[in-house]
Short mmCIF file of C-alpha atoms in Angstrom, two decimals:
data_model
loop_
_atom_site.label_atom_id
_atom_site.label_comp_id
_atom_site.label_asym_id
_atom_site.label_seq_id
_atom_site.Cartn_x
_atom_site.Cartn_y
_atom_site.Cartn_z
CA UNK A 1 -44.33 18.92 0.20
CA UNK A 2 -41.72 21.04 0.49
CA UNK A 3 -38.29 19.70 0.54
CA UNK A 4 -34.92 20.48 2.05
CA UNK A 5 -31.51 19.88 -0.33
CA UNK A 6 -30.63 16.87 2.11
CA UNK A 7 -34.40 15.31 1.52
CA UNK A 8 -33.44 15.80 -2.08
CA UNK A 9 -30.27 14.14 -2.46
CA UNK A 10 -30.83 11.20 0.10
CA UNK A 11 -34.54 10.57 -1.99
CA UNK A 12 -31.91 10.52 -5.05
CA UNK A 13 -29.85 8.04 -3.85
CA UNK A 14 -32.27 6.02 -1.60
CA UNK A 15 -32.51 2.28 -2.91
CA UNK A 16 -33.75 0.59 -0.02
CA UNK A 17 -35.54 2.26 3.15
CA UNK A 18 -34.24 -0.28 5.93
CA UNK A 19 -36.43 0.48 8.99
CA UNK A 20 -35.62 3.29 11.19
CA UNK A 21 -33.60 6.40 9.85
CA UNK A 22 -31.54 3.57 8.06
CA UNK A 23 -31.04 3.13 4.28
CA UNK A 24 -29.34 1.38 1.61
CA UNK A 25 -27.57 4.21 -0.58
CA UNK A 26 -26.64 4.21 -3.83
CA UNK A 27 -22.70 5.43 -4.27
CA UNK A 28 -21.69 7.34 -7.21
CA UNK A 29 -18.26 8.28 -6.24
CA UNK A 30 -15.53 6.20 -4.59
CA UNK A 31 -12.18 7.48 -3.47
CA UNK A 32 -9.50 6.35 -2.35
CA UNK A 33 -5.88 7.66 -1.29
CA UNK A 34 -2.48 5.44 -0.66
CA UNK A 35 -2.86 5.87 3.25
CA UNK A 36 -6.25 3.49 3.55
CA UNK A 37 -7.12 2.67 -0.10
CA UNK A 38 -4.36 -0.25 -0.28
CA UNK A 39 -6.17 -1.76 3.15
CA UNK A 40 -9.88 -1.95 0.67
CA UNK A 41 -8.51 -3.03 -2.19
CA UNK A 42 -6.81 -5.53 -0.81
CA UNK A 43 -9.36 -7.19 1.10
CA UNK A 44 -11.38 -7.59 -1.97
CA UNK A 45 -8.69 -8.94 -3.76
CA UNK A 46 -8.21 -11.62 -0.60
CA UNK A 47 -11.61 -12.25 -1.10
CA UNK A 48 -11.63 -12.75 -4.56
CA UNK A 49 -14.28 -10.07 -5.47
CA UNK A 50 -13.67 -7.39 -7.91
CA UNK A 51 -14.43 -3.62 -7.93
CA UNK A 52 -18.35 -3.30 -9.20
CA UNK A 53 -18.02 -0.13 -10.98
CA UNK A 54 -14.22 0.81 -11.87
CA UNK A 55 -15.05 3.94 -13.64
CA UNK A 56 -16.64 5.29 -10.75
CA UNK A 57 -13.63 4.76 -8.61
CA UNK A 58 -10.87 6.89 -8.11
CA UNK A 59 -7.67 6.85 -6.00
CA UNK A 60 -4.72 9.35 -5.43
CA UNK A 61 -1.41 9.33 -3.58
CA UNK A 62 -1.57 12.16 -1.17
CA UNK A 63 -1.90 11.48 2.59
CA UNK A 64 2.00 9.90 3.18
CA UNK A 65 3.80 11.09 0.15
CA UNK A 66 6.93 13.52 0.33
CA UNK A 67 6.38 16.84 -0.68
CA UNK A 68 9.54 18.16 -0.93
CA UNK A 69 10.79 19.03 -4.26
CA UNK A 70 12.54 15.84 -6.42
CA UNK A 71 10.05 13.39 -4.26
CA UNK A 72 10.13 10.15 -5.97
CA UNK A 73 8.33 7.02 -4.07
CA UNK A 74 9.89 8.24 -0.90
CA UNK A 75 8.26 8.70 2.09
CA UNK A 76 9.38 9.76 6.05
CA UNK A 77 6.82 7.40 7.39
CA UNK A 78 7.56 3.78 8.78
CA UNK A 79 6.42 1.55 5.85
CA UNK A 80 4.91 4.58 3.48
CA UNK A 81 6.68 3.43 0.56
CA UNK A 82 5.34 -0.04 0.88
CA UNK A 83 2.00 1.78 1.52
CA UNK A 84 2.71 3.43 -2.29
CA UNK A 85 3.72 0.55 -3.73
CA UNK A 86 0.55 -1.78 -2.46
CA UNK A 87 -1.73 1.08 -3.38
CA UNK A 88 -0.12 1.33 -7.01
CA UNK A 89 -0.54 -2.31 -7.32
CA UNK A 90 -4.00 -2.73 -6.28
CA UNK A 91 -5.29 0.12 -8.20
CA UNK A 92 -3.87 -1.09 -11.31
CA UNK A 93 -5.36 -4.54 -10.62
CA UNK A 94 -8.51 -3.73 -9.95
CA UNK A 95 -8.63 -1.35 -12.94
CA UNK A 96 -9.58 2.05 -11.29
CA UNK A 97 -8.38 5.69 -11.49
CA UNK A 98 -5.29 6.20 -10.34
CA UNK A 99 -3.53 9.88 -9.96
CA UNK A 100 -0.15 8.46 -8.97
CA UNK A 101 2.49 10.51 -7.60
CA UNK A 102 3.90 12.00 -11.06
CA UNK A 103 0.44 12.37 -12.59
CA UNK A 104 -0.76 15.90 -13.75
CA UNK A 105 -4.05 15.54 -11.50
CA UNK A 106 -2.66 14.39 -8.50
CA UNK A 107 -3.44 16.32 -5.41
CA UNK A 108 -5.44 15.88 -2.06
CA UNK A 109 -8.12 13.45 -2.67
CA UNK A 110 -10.93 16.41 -2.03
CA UNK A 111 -9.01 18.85 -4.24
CA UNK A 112 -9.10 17.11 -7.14
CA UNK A 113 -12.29 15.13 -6.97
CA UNK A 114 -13.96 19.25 -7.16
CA UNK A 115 -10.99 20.74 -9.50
CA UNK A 116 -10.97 17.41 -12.20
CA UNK A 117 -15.80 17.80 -11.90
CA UNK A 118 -15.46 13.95 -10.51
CA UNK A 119 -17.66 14.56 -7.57
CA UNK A 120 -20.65 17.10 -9.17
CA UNK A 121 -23.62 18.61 -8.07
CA UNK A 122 -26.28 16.32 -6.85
CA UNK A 123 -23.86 13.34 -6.65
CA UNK A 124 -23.40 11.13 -3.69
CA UNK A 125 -19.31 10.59 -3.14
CA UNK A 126 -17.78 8.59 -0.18
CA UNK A 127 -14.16 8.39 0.85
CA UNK A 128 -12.00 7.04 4.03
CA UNK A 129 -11.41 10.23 4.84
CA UNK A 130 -13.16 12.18 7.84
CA UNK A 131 -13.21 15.73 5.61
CA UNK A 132 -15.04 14.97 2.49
CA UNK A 133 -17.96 16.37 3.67
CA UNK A 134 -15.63 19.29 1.85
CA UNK A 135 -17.54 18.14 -1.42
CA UNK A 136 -20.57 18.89 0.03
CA UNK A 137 -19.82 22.64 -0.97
CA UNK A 138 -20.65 21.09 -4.74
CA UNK A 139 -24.26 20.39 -3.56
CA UNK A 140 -23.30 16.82 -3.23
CA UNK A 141 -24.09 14.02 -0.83
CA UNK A 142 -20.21 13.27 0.57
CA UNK A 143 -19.20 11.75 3.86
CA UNK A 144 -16.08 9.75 4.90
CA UNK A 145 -16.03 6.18 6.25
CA UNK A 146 -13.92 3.86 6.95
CA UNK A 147 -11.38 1.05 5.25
CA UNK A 148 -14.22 -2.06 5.66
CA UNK A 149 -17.25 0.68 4.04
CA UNK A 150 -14.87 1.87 1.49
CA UNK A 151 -14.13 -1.80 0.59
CA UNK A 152 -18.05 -2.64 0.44
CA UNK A 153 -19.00 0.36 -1.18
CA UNK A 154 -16.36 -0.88 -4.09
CA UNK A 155 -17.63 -4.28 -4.38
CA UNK A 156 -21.45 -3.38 -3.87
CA UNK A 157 -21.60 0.24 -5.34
CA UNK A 158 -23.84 1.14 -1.76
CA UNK A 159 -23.73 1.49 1.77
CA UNK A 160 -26.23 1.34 4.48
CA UNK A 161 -26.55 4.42 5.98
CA UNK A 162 -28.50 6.37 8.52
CA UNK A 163 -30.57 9.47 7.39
CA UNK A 164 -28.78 12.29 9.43
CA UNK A 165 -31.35 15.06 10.65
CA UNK A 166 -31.20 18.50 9.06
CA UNK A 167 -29.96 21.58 10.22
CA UNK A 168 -29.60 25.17 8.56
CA UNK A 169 -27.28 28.01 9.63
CA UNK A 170 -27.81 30.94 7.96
CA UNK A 171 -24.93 33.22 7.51
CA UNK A 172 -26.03 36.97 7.89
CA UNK A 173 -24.72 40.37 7.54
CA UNK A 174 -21.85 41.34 5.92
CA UNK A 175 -18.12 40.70 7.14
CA UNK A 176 -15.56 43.30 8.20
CA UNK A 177 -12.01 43.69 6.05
CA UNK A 178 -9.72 40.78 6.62
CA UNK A 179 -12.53 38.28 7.85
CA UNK A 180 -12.22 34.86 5.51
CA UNK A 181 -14.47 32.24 5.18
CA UNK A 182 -12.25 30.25 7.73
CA UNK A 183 -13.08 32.55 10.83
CA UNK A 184 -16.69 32.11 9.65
CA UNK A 185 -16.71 28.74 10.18
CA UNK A 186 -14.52 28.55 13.14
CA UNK A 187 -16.53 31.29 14.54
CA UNK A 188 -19.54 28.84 14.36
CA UNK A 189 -17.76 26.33 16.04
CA UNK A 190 -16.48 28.32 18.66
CA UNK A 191 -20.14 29.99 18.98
CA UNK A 192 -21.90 26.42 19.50
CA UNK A 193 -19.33 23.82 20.04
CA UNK A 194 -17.64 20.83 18.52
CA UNK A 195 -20.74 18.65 18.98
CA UNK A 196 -23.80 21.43 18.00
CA UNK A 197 -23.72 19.45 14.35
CA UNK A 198 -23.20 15.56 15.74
CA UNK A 199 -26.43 13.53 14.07
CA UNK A 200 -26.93 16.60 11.47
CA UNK A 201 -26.17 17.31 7.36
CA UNK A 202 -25.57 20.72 7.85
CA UNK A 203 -26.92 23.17 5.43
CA UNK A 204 -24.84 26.78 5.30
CA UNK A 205 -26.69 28.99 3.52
CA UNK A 206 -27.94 32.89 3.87
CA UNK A 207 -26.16 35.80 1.68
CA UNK A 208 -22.86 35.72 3.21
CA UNK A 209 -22.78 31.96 1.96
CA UNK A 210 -23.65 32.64 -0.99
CA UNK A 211 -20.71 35.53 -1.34
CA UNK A 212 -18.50 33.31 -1.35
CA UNK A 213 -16.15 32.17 -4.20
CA UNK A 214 -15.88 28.28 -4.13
CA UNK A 215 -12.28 28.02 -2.62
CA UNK A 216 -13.84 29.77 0.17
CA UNK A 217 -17.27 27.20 0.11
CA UNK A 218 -14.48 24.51 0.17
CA UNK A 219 -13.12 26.02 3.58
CA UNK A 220 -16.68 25.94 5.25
CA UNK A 221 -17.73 22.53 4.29
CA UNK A 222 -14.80 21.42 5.38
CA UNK A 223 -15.03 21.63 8.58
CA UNK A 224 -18.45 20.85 9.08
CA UNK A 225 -16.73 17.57 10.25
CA UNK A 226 -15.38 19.76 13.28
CA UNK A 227 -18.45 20.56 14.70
CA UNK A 228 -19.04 16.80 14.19
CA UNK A 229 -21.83 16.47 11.42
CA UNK A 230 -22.38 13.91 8.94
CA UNK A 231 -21.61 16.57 6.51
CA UNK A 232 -21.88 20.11 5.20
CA UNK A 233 -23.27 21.08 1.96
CA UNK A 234 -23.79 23.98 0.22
CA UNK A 235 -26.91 24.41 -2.29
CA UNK A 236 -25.27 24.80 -6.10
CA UNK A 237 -25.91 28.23 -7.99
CA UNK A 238 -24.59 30.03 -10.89
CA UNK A 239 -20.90 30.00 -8.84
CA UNK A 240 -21.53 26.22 -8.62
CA UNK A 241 -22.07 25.60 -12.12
CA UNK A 242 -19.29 27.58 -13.75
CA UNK A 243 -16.79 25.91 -11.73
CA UNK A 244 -17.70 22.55 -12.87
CA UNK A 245 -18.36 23.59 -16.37
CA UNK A 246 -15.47 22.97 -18.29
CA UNK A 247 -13.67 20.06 -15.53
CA UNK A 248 -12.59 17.10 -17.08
CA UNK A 249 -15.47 15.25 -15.98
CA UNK A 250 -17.97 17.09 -16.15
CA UNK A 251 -20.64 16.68 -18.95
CA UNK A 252 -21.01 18.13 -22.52
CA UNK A 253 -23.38 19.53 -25.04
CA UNK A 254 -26.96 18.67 -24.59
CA UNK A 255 -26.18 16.21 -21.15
CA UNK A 256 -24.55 19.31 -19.70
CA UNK A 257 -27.77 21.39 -20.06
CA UNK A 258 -29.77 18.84 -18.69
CA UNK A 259 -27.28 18.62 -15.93
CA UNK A 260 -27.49 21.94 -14.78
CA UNK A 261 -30.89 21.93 -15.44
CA UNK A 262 -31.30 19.75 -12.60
CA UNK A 263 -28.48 21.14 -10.34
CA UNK A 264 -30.75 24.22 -10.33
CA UNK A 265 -33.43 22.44 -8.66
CA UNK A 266 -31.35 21.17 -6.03
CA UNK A 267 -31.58 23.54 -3.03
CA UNK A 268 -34.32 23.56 -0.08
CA UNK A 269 -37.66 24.38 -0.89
CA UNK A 270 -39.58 27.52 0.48
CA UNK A 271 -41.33 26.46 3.57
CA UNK A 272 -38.94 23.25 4.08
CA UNK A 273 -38.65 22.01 7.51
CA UNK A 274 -35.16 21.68 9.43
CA UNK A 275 -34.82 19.47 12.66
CA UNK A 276 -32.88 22.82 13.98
CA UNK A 277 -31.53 26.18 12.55
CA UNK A 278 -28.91 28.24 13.57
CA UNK A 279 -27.91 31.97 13.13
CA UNK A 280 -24.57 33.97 12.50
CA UNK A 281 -24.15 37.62 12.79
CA UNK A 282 -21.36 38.08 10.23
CA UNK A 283 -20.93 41.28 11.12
CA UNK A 284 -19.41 39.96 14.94
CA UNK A 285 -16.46 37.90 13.38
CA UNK A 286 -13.18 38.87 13.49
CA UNK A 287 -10.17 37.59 12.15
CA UNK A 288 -9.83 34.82 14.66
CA UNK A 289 -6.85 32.17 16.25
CA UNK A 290 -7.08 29.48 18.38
CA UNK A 291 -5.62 29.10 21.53
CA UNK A 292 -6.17 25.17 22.38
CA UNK A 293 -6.39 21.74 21.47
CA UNK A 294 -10.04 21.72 19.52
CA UNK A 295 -11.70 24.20 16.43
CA UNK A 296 -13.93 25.82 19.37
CA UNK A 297 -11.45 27.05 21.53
CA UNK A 298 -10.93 29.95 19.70
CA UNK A 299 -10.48 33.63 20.32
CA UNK A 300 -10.19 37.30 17.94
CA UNK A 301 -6.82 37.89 17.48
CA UNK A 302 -7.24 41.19 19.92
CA UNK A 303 -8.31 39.11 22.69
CA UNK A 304 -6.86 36.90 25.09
CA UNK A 305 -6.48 33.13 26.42
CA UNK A 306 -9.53 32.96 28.41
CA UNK A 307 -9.93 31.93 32.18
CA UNK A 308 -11.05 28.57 32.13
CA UNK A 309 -13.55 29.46 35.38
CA UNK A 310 -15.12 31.57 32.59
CA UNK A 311 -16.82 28.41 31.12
CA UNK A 312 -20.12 27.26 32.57
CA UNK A 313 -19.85 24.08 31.70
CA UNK A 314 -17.26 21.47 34.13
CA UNK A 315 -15.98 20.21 31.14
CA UNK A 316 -15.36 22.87 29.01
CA UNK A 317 -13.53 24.46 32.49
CA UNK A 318 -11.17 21.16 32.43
CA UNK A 319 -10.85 21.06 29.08
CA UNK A 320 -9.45 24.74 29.07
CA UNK A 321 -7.17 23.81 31.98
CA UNK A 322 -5.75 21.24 29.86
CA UNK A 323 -5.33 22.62 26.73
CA UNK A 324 -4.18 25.54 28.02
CA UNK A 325 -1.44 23.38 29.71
CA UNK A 326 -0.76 21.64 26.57
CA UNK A 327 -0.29 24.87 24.78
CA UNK A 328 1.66 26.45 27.79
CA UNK A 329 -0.29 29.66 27.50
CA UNK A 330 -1.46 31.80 30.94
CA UNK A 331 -5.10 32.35 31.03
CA UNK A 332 -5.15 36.46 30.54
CA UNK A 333 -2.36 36.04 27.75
CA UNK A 334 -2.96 38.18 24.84
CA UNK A 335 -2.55 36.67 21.43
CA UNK A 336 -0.84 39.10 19.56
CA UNK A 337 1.89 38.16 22.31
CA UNK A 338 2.63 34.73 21.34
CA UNK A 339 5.37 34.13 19.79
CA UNK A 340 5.27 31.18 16.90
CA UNK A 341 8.27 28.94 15.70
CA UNK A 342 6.46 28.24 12.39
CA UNK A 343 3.92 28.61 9.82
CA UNK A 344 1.87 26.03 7.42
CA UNK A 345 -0.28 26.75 4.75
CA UNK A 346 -1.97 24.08 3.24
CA UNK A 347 -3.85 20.89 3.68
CA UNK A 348 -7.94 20.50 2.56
CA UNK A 349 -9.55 22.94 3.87
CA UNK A 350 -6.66 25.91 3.13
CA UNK A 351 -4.27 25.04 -0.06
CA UNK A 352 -6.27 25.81 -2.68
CA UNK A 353 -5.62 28.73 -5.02
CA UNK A 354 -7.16 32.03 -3.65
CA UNK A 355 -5.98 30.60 -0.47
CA UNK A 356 -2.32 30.97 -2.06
CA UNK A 357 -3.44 34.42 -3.52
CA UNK A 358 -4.66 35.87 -0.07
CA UNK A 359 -1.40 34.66 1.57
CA UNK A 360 0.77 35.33 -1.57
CA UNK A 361 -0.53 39.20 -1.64
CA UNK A 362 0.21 39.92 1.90
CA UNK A 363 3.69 38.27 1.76
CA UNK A 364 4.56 40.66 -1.60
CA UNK A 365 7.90 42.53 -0.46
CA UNK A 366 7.39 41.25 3.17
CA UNK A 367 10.02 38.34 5.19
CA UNK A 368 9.22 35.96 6.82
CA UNK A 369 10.92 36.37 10.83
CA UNK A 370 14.20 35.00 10.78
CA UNK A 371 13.55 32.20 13.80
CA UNK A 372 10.13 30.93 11.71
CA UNK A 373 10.28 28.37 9.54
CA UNK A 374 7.51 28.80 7.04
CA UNK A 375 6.18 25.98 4.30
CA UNK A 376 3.42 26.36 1.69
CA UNK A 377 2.10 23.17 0.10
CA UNK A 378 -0.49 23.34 -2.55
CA UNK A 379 -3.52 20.78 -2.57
CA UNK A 380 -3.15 19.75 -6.01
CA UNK A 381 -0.60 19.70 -8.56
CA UNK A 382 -2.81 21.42 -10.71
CA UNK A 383 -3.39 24.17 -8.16
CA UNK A 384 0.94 24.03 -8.08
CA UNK A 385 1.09 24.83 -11.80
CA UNK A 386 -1.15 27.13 -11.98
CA UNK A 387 0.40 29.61 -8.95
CA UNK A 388 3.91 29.48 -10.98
CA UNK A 389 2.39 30.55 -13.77
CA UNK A 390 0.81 33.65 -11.67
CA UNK A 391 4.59 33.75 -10.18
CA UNK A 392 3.20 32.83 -6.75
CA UNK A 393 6.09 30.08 -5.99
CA UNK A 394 8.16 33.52 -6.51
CA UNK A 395 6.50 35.61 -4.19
CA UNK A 396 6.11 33.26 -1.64
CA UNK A 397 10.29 32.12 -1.96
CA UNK A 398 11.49 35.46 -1.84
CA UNK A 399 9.41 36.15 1.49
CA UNK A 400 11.39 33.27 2.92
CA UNK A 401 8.48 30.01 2.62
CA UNK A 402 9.28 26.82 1.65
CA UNK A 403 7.32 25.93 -2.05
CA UNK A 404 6.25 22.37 -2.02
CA UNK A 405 4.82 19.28 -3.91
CA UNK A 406 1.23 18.80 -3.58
CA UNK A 407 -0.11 16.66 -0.80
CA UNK A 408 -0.88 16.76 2.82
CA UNK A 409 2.09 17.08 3.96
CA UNK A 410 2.02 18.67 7.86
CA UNK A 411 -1.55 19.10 8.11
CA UNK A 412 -1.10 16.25 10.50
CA UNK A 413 2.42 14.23 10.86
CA UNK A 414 2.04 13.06 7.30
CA UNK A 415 4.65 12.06 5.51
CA UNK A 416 6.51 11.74 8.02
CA UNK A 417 7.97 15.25 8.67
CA UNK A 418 7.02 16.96 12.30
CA UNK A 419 7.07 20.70 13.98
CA UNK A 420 7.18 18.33 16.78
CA UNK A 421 8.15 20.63 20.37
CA UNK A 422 7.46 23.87 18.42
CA UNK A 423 4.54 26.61 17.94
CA UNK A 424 2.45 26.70 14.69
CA UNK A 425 0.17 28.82 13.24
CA UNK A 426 -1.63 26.32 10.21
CA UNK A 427 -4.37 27.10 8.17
CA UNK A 428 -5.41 23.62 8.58
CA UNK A 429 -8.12 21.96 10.61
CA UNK A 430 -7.31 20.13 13.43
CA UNK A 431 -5.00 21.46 16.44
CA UNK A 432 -5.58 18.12 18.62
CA UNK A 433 -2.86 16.84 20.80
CA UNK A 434 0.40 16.12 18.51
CA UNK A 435 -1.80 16.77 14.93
CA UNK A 436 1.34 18.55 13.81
CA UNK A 437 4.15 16.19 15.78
CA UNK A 438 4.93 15.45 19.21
CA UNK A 439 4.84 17.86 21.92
CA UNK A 440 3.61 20.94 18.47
CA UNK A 441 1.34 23.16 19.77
CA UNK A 442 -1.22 24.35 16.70
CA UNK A 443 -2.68 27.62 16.26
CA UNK A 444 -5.85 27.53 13.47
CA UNK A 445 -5.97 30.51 11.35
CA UNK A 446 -6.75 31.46 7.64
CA UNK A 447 -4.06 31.39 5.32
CA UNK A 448 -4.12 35.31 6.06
CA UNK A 449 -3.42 35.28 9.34
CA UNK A 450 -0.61 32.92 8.99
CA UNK A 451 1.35 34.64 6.61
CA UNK A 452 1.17 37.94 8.85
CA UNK A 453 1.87 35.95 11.65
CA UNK A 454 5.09 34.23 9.87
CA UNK A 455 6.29 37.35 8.81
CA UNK A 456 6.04 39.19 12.13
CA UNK A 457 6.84 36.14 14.31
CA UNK A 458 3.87 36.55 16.73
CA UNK A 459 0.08 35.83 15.79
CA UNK A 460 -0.91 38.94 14.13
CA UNK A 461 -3.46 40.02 11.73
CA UNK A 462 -2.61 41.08 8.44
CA UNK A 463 -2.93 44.80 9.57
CA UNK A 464 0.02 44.28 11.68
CA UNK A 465 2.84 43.51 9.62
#
């Protein structure tokens, strides 16, 4: 019978079938990072079980570190150096990976589990961590869960799970100059809401899918989180394979051709069966902002806040009021009016290299407005190295950003830091209620739109400034 890619991978990894949609699944990938991997490790050492498989488990310091140049074990958040420290120490223990905070791979736990080939094609990967469905852009079967899972999953190498139904959406057409694979995917959530994906893998597929560098398949599984699935994936190809070719992990000589052997079979079959598909018109998306307090209150940067009578639904009309409130922005408002107090790129779904080359070849000979304060963090320290050696860190220094350590810094409070009380535009993912401080009101965009806006002081488009 014909098969979709999640049928594939889940039949992969299926040990058990446990009654109902539930099943015992084999893990091949454990991560960790300082914030919640010192909480696992230490209940298994209170409980006087080891780690089953060390060299399939990996940790990283990246969710409460400083990233400001000269960091050491210092961190702005109550207890985050302790946090380090207990994280260090239970890694080391237990006898796993460890990127610590001076090591060449360290980075955001998704970043380098792609960039270093840890997670691969076909692979199921789990990790505290709400986005790393982002892996799922590998063809892999990757979904976050929490301290107590991440703790079993160590000592048992699986996890019960429940089969999530399928969905496709099929990304069609071709997009206009200036459109980036974030306002695709923000477009879809704004198009069918923050709950069209809850009890779904979501598939993205269809030609302007498969367009798409990696960096740019990063940014739409991603957020497949944000339209609340289980996770996005991404079926491997050609674009797949060369990017994992030569990691550090990956495999070599004849086990690499028999790997990508099989990572060519994995995508859905002709004729396969989804529980629901969806459809995008690429050629309607525009370079997009939001203008509340979730991914799918969005709007094209020519438009305006909407009127929150617009919405049909009660609650959508409330939750408009209330954002809107929040964000202290009149229904009728045009965007390209508001003015912004600063500008982040980085975090998961928007720090990884063409992400810095987008932003980096708008800012070229451009300033940043003199009332913004502006901050690039890279999501690896590979990713770091790699844009100084293409004289990035230059570009975006003499435009007036701050260049920073690798981590995740502002995408939400972090380490410690805040644009609490201010105005943001932040390539990252979630603009909830104090993400970015107390009292900061967030403004999703693609790395693109932030450096225009940053450099013009208003939400703009790159065409603007």
């Amino acid at each position: 019978m014909p098969a979709t890619l999640l049928e594939k991978l889940w039949n992969l990894h299926e040990i058990a079938d446990l009654g109902g949609r539930d099943s015992l699944i084999h893990i091949d990938r454990i991560f960790l990072h300082e914030r919640t991997g010192s909480i696992a490790l230490r209940g298994l050492e209170q409980e006087g079980r080891n780690v089953r498989a060390p060299r399939r488990a990996f940790c990283t310091m990246d969710h409460i570190v400083d990233t400001r140049p000269g960091r050491g074990d210092i961190s702005l958040v109550p207890h985050g150096r302790e946090f380090i420290e207990a994280t260090r120490h239970s890694a080391r223990n237990a006898g796993i990976h460890l990127f610590d905070i001076d090591d060449s791979r360290q980075g955001i736990v998704h970043v380098v589990a792609a960039e270093n080939g840890i997670v691969l094609p076909g692979m199921s990967a789990v990790c505290p961590d709400s986005h790393t469905c982002t892996l799922g852009a590998l063809g892999a079967l990757a979904w976050g869960i929490g301290s107590t899972e991440a703790e079993h999953a160590l000592a048992t190498s699986c996890l019960r799970a429940s089969r999530p139904r399928s969905m496709r959406v099929n990304f069609v057409g071709t997009t206009t100059p200036g459109v980036t694979a974030k306002d695709m995917i923000l477009h879809l959530i704004a198009g069918f809401g923050s709950r069209a994906g809850r009890g779904f893998a979501v598939e993205f597929a269809g030609p302007a899918i498969y367009d798409l560098n990696m960096d740019g398949r990063f940014t739409i599984c991603n957020m497949a989180v944000e339209m609340g699935a289980f996770t996005g994936m991404i079926a491997p190809d050609e674009h797949t394979i060369a990017y994992v070719r030569d990691a550090p992990y990956a495999p070599r000589g004849p086990l690499a051709e028999q790997a990508e052997a099989h990572w060519r079979e994995l995508h859905s079959d002709e004729g396969a069966e989804f529980d629901r598909e969806l459809e995008v018109d690429c050629a309607r998306i525009a370079p997009s902002v939001t203008w509340g307090t979730n991914p799918e209150q969005l709007v094209g940067i020519n438009g305006v806040v909407p009127e929150p009578g617009a919405f049909d639904d009660p609650q959508q009309s409330l939750a408009a009021r209330q954002a809107q409130a929040y964000m202290d922005l009149e229904p009728g408002t045009s965007m390209r009016s508001v003015r912004i107090d600063a500008a982040f790129i980085g975090s998961c779904t928007n720090n990884r290299l063409d992400d810095l080359r987008d932003a980096a070849n708008h800012l070229r000979g451009r300033k940043v407005a003199s009332w913004v304060q502006a901050l690039c963090v890279p999501g690896s320290s590979a990713i770091k190295r790699q844009a100084e050696a293409e004289g990035l860190d230059e570009i975006f220094q003499a435009a007036g950003f701050e260049w920073r350590e690798a981590g995740c810094s502002l995408c939400f409070h972090a380490g410690g830091e805040s644009f609490g009380g201010r105005r943001v535009i932040s390539s990252t993912n979630r603009n909830f209620q104090g993400r970015q401080g107390p009292g900061a009101r967030t403004h999703l965009a693609s790395p693109l739109t932030v450096a225009a806006s940053a450099c013009r002081g208003y939400i703009s488009t790159a065409e603007d400034s």
